[in-house]
Coordinates of C-alpha atoms and ligand atoms in Angstrom, one line a residue:
X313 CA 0.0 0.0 0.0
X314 CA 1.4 3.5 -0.9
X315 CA 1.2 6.0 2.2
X316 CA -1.3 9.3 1.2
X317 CA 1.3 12.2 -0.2
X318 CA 1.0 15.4 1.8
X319 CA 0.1 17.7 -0.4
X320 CA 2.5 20.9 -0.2
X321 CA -0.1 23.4 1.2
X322 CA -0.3 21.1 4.1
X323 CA 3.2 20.3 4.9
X324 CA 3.6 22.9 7.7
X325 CA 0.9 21.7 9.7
X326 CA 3.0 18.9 10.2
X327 CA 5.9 19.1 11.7
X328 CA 6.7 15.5 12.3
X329 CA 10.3 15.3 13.7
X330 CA 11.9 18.7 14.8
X331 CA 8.3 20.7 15.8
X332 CA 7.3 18.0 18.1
X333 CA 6.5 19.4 21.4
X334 CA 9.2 16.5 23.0
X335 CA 12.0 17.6 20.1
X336 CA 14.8 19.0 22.4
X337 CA 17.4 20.0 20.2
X338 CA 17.8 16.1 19.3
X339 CA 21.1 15.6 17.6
X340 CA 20.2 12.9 15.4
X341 CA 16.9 10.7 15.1
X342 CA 17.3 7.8 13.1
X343 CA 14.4 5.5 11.3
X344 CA 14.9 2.1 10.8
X345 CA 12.9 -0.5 8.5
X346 CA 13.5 -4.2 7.5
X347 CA 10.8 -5.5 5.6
X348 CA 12.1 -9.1 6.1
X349 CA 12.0 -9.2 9.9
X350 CA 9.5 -6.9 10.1
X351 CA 11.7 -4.4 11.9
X352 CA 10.2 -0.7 12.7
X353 CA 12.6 1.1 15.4
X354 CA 13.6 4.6 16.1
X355 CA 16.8 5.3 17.5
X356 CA 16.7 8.5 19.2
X357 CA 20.6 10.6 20.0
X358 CA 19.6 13.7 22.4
X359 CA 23.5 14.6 23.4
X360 CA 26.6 13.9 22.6
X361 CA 28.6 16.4 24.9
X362 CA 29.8 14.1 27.5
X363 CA 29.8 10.7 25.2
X364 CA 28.3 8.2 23.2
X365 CA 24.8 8.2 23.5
X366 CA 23.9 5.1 25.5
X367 CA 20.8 3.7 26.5
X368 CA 18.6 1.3 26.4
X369 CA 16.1 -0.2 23.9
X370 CA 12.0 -0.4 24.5
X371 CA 9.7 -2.8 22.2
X372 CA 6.1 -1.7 23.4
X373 CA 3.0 -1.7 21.0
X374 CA 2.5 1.8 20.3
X375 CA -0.7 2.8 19.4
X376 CA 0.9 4.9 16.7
X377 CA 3.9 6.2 15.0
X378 CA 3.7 9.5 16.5
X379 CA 3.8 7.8 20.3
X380 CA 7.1 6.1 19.6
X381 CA 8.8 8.8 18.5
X382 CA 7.5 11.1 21.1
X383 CA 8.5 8.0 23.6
X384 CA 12.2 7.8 21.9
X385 CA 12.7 11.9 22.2
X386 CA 11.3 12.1 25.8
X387 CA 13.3 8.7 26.5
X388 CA 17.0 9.6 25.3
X389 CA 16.3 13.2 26.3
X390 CA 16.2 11.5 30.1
X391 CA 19.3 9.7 29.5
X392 CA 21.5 12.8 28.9
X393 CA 20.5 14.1 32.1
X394 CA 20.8 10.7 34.0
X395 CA 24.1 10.0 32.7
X396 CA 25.1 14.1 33.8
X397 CA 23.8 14.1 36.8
X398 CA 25.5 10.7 37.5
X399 CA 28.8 11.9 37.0
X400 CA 29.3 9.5 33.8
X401 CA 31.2 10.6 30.8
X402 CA 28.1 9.3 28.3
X403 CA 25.4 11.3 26.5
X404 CA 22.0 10.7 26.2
X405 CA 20.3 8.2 23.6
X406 CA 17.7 5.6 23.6
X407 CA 16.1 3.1 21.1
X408 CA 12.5 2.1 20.7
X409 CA 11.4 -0.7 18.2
X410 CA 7.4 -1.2 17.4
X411 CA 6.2 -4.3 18.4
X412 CA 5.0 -6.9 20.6
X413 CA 7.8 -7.8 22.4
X414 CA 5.4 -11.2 23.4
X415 CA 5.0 -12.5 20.2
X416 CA 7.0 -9.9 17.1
X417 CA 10.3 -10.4 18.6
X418 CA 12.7 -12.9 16.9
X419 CA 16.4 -13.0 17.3
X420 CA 16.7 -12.2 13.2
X421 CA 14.7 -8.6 14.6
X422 CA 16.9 -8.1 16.6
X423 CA 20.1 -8.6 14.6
X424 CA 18.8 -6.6 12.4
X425 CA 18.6 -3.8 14.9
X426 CA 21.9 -4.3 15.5
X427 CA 22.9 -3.8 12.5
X428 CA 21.4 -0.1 12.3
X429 CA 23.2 0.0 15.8
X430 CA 26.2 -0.9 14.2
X431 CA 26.3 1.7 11.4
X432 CA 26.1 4.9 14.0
X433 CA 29.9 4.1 14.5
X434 CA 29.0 4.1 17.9
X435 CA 27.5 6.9 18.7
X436 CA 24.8 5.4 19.7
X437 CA 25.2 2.3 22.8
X438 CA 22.6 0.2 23.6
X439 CA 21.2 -1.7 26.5
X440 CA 18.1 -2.9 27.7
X441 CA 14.5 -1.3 28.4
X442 CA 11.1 -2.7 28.8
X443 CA 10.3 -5.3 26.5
X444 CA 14.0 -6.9 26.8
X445 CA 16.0 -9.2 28.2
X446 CA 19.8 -9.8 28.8
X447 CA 19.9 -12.6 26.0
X448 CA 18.7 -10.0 23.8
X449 CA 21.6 -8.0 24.2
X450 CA 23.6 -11.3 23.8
X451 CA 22.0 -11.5 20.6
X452 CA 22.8 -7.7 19.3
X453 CA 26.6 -8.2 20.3
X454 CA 26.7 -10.9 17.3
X455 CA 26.4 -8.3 15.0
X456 CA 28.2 -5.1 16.8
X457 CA 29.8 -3.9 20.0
X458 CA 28.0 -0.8 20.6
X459 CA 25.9 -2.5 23.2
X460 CA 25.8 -3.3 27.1
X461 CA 23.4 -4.8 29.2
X462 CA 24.8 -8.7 28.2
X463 CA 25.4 -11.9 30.3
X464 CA 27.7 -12.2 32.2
X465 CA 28.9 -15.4 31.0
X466 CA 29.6 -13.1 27.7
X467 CA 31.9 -10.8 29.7
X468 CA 28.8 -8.4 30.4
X469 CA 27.6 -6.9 33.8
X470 CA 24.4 -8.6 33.3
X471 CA 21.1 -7.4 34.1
X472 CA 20.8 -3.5 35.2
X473 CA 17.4 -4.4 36.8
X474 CA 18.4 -5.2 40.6
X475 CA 21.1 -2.4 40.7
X476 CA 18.4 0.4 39.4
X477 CA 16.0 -0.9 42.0
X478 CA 18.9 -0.5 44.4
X479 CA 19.6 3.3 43.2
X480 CA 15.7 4.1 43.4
X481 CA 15.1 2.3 46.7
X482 CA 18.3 4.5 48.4
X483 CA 16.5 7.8 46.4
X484 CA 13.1 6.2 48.0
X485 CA 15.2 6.3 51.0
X486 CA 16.7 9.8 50.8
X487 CA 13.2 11.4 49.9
X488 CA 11.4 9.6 53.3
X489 CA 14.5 11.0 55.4
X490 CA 13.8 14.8 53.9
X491 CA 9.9 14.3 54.6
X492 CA 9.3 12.1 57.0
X493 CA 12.3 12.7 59.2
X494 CA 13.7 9.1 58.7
X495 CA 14.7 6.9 56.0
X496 CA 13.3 3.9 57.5
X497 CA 10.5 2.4 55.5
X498 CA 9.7 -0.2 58.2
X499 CA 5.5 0.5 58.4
X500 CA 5.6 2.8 55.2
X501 CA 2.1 2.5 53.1
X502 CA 3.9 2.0 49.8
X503 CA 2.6 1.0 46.4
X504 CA 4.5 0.2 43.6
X505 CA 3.1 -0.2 40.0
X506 CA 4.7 -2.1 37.8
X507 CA 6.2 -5.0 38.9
X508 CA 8.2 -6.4 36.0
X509 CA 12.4 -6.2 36.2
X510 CA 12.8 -3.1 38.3
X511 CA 9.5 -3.3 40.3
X512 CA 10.2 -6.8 41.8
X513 CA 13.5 -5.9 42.9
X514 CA 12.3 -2.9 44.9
X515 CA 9.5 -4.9 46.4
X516 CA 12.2 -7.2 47.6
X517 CA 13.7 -4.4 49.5
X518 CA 10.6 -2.7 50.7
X519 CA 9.6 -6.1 52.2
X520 CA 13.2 -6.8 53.8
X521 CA 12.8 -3.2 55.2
X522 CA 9.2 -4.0 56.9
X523 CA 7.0 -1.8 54.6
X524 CA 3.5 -2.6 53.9
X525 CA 3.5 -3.4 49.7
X526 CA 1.0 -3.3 47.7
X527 CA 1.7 -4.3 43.9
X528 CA -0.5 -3.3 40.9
X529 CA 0.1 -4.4 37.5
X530 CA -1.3 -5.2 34.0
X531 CA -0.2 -8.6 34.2
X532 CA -2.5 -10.8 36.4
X533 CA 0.1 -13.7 36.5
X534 CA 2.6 -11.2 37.6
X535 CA 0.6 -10.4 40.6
X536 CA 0.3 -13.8 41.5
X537 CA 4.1 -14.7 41.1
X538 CA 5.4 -11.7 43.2
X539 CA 2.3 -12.0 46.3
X540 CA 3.2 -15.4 46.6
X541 CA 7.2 -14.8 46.7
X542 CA 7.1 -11.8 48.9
X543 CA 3.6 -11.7 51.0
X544 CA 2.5 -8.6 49.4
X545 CA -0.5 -7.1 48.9
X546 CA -2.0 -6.9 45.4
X547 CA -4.1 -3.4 44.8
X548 CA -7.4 -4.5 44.4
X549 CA -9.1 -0.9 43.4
X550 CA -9.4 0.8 40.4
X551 CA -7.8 3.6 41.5
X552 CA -4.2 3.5 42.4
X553 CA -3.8 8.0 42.9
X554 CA -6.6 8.0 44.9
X555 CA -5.2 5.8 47.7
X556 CA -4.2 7.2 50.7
X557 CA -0.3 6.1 51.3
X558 CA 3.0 7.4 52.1
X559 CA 4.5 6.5 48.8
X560 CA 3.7 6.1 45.3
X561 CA 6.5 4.2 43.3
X562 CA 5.8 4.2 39.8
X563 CA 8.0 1.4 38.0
X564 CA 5.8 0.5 35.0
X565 CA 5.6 3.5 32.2
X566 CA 6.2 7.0 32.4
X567 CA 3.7 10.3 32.5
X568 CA 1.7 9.0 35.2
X569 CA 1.4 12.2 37.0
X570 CA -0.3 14.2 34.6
X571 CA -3.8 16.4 34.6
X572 CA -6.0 13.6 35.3
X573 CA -4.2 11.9 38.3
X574 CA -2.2 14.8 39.7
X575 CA -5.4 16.1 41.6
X576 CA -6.5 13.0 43.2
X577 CA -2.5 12.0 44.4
X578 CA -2.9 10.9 47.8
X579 CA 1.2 9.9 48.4
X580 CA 3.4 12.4 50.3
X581 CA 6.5 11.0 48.3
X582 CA 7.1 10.1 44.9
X583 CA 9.8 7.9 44.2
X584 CA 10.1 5.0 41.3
X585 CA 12.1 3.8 38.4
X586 CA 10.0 4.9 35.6
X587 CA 11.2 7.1 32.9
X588 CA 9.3 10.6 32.4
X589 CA 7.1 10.3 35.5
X590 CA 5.8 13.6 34.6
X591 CA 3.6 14.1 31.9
X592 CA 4.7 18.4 32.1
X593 CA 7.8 18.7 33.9
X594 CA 7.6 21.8 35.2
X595 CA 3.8 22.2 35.4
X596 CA 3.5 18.9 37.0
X597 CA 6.7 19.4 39.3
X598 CA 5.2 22.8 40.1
X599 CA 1.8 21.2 41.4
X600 CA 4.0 18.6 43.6
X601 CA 5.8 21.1 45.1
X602 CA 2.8 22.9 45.8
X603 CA 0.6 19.8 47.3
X604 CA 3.8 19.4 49.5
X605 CA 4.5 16.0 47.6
X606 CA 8.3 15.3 48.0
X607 CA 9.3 14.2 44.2
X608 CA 12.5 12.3 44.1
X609 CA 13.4 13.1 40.3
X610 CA 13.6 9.9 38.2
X611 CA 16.2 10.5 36.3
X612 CA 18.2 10.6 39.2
X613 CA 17.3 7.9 41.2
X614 CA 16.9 5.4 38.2
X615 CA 20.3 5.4 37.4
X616 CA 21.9 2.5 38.6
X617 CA 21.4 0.6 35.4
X618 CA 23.5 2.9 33.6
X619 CA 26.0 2.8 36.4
X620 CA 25.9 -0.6 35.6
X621 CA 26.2 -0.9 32.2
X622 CA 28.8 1.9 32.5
X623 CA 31.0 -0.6 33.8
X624 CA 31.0 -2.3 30.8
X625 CA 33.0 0.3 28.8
X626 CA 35.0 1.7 31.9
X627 CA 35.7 -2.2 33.1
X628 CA 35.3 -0.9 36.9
X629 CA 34.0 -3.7 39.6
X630 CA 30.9 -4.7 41.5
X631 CA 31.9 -2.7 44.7
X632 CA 32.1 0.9 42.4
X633 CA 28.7 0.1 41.0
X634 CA 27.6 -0.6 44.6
X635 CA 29.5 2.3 45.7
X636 CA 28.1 4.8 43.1
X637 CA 24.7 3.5 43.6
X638 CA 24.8 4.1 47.1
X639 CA 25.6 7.7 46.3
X640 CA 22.1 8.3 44.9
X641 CA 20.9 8.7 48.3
X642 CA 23.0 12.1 48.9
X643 CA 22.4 13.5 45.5
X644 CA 19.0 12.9 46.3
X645 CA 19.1 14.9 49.5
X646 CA 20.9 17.3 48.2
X647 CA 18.9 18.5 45.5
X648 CA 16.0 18.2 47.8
X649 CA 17.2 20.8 49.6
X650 CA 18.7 23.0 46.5
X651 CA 14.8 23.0 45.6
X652 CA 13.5 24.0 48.7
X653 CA 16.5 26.9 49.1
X654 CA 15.5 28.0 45.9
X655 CA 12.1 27.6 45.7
X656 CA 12.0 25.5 42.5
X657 CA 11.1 22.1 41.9
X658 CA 12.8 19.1 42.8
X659 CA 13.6 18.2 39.1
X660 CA 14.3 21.7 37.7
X661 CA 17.3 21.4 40.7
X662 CA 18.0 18.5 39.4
X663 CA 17.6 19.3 35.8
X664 CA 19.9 22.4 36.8
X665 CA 23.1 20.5 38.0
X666 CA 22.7 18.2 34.9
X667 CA 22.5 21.5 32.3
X668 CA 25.6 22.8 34.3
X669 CA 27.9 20.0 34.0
X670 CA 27.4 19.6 30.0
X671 CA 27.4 23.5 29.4
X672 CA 30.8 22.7 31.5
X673 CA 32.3 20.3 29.1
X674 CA 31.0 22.3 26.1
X675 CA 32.9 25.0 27.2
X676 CA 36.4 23.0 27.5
X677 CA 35.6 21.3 24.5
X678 CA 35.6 24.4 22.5
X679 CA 38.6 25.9 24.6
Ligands
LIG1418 N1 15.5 -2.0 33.7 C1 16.2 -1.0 34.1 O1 17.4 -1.2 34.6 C2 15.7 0.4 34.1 C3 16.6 1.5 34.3 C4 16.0 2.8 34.4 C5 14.7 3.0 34.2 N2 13.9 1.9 34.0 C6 12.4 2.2 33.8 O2 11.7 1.5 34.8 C7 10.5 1.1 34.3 C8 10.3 -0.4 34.5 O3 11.4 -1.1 33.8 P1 11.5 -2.7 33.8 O4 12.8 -3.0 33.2 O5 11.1 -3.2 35.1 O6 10.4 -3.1 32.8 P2 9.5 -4.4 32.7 O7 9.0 -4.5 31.3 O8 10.3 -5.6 33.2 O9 8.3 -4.1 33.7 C9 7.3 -3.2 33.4 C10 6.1 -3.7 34.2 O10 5.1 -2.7 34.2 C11 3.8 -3.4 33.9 N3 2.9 -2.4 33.3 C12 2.9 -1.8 32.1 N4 1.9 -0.9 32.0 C13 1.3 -0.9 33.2 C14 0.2 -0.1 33.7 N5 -0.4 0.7 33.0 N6 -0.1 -0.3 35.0 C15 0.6 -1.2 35.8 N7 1.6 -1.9 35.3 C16 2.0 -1.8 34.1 C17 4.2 -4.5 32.9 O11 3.2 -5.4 32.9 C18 5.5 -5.0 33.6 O12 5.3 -6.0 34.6 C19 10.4 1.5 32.8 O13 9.8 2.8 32.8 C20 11.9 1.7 32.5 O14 12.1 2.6 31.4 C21 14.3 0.7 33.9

């Protein structure tokens, strides 16, 4: 079938790549298509200033074109600033292939992804995201280098999963000590949605802390695996916002505070592993900070993947992963405070430090 042709008169009402409201001065966005395997990704280079580009890939059925692109520019936008505000010498990028990842994903896809990988030179790393799993990493490294995330077994740091939900259970921590007083979670009403890679990890470490869990997620059989494992609670509602609790952890999809949930938000802290928590950044970060809702800043706190798969290119052990982790908590309180001394939102502060180091670099770069 032959696409319609835009006729000329129309073309500037469209605006498909650079006027998107989630373009951010994007470096590169690159389209990729394999008739044979069916492949249709987008790979996505926000920033090179520091680095490559790394991060990782996302196969999610899209209900359209334009929502994986806007995904893949919000997405590798995040990773600049995670990687900056992390101290690591990488820029931002991210990958997002169309697809069911149950039932469209075969290992000639993703070779074939690789491939595109491949011919950014290495600009571009990759890793995983939602929708993949170490061995497909193992798979990518057949056909190119340019990507982290693999086994072990294959001279890789393995999964990032446990060691992000590591990073965002110490930024959990961090935001409970600045509102609550303490970091201990022992008692803490907590709900975390999404309970795939990241989101079982965390609830492992809620429940060795004493919190009161409760899990809610898409996947029924999920549920069932990670209640019977842990002694959770699954959410039983319909809705999640309008729970009273003392914390919200969102660790399935991003833009879940946005105009129709922001409202009802019953949490006094916000702290999870999704990407692009906030539908607005600063309009939604503004409201937070208004309702008195402590918002650990995900970017920040979701980074101990990439300080995982960092250690892949910089060959650095388990203990400075640990180490680096660990330090999530203090950036965490730190920009806490900057925002309250300031009187901006948490992730402007943190947004602010990020901006700062790059302008940094791009300033010694040109000297
Ligand atoms: N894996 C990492 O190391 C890493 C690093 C940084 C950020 N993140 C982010 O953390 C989030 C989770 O990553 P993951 O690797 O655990 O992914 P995953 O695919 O393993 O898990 C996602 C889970 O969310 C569930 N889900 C999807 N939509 C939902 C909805 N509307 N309501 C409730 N549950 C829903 C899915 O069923 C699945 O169980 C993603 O946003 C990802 O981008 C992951």
């Amino acid at each position: 079938m032959v696409s319609d042709i835009i006729s000329a008169k129309d073309l500037h009402k469209v605006d498909p790549v650079f006027g998107q409201l989630s373009f951010d001065n994007h470096e590169q966005v690159v389209f990729c298509n394999d008739k044979d395997t069916g492949l249709k990704a987008i790979i996505g280079i926000h920033n090179t200033v520091l680095g490559p580009a790394l991060g990782g890939t996302r196969m999610w059925q899209y209900a359209n074109e334009w929502e994986a692109l806007n995904d893949v520019l919000r997405l590798s936008r995040g990773m600049t600033y995670k990687s900056a505000i992390t101290g690591l010498n990488l820029g931002g990028g991210k990958a997002v292939i169309i697809g069911d990842a149950k039932t469209q994903k075969t290992p000639e896809l993703m070779k074939k992804f690789g491939e595109f990988v491949h011919s950014l030179s290495g600009r571009y790393i990759t890793a995983e995201d939602v929708g993949m799993e170490t061995a497909d990493m193992d798979l990518v490294r057949e056909v190119t280098p340019y990507v982290t995330g693999i086994s072990e077994s294959k001279g890789g740091a393995g999964n990032p999963s446990p060691i992000t939900a590591y990073g965002v259970f110490m930024g959990m921590k961090a935001a409970a000590k600045y509102k609550f007083g303490s970091d201990i979670l022992e008692d803490k009403t907590i709900f975390v949605q999404g309970i795939g890679h990241v989101g079982e990890s965390l609830v492992e470490h809620l429940v060795d802390e004493g919190a009161n869990v409760f899990i809610a997620d898409i996947n029924q059989e999920r549920l069932e695996e990670v209640r019977s494992k842990y002694g959770v609670t699954i959410y039983g509602g319909s809705d999640i916002y309008s729970e009273p609790m003392d914390i919200y952890a969102p660790c399935a999809l991003g833009a879940t505070i946005n105009d129709d949930t922001i409202n009802k938000l019953q949490a006094k802290v916000i702290a999870g592993a999704a990407n692009n928590q906030l539908a607005t950044e600063e309009k939604h970060g503004k409201i937070l900070q208004e309702k008195g809702i402590v918002y650990a800043p995900d970017f920040l706190i979701n980074a101990g993947g990439i300080i995982n798969v960092y250690a892949e290119l910089e060959g650095y052990d388990k203990k400075e992963i640990m180490r680096k982790t660990e330090n999530i908590y203090n950036t965490t309180l730190e920009i806490l405070d900057n925002a309250e001394k300031n009187n901006i939102t948490t992730n402007h502060a943190a947004l602010n430090i990020a901006q700062n180091r790059i302008e940094e670099r791009k300033n010694e770069n040109s000297n």
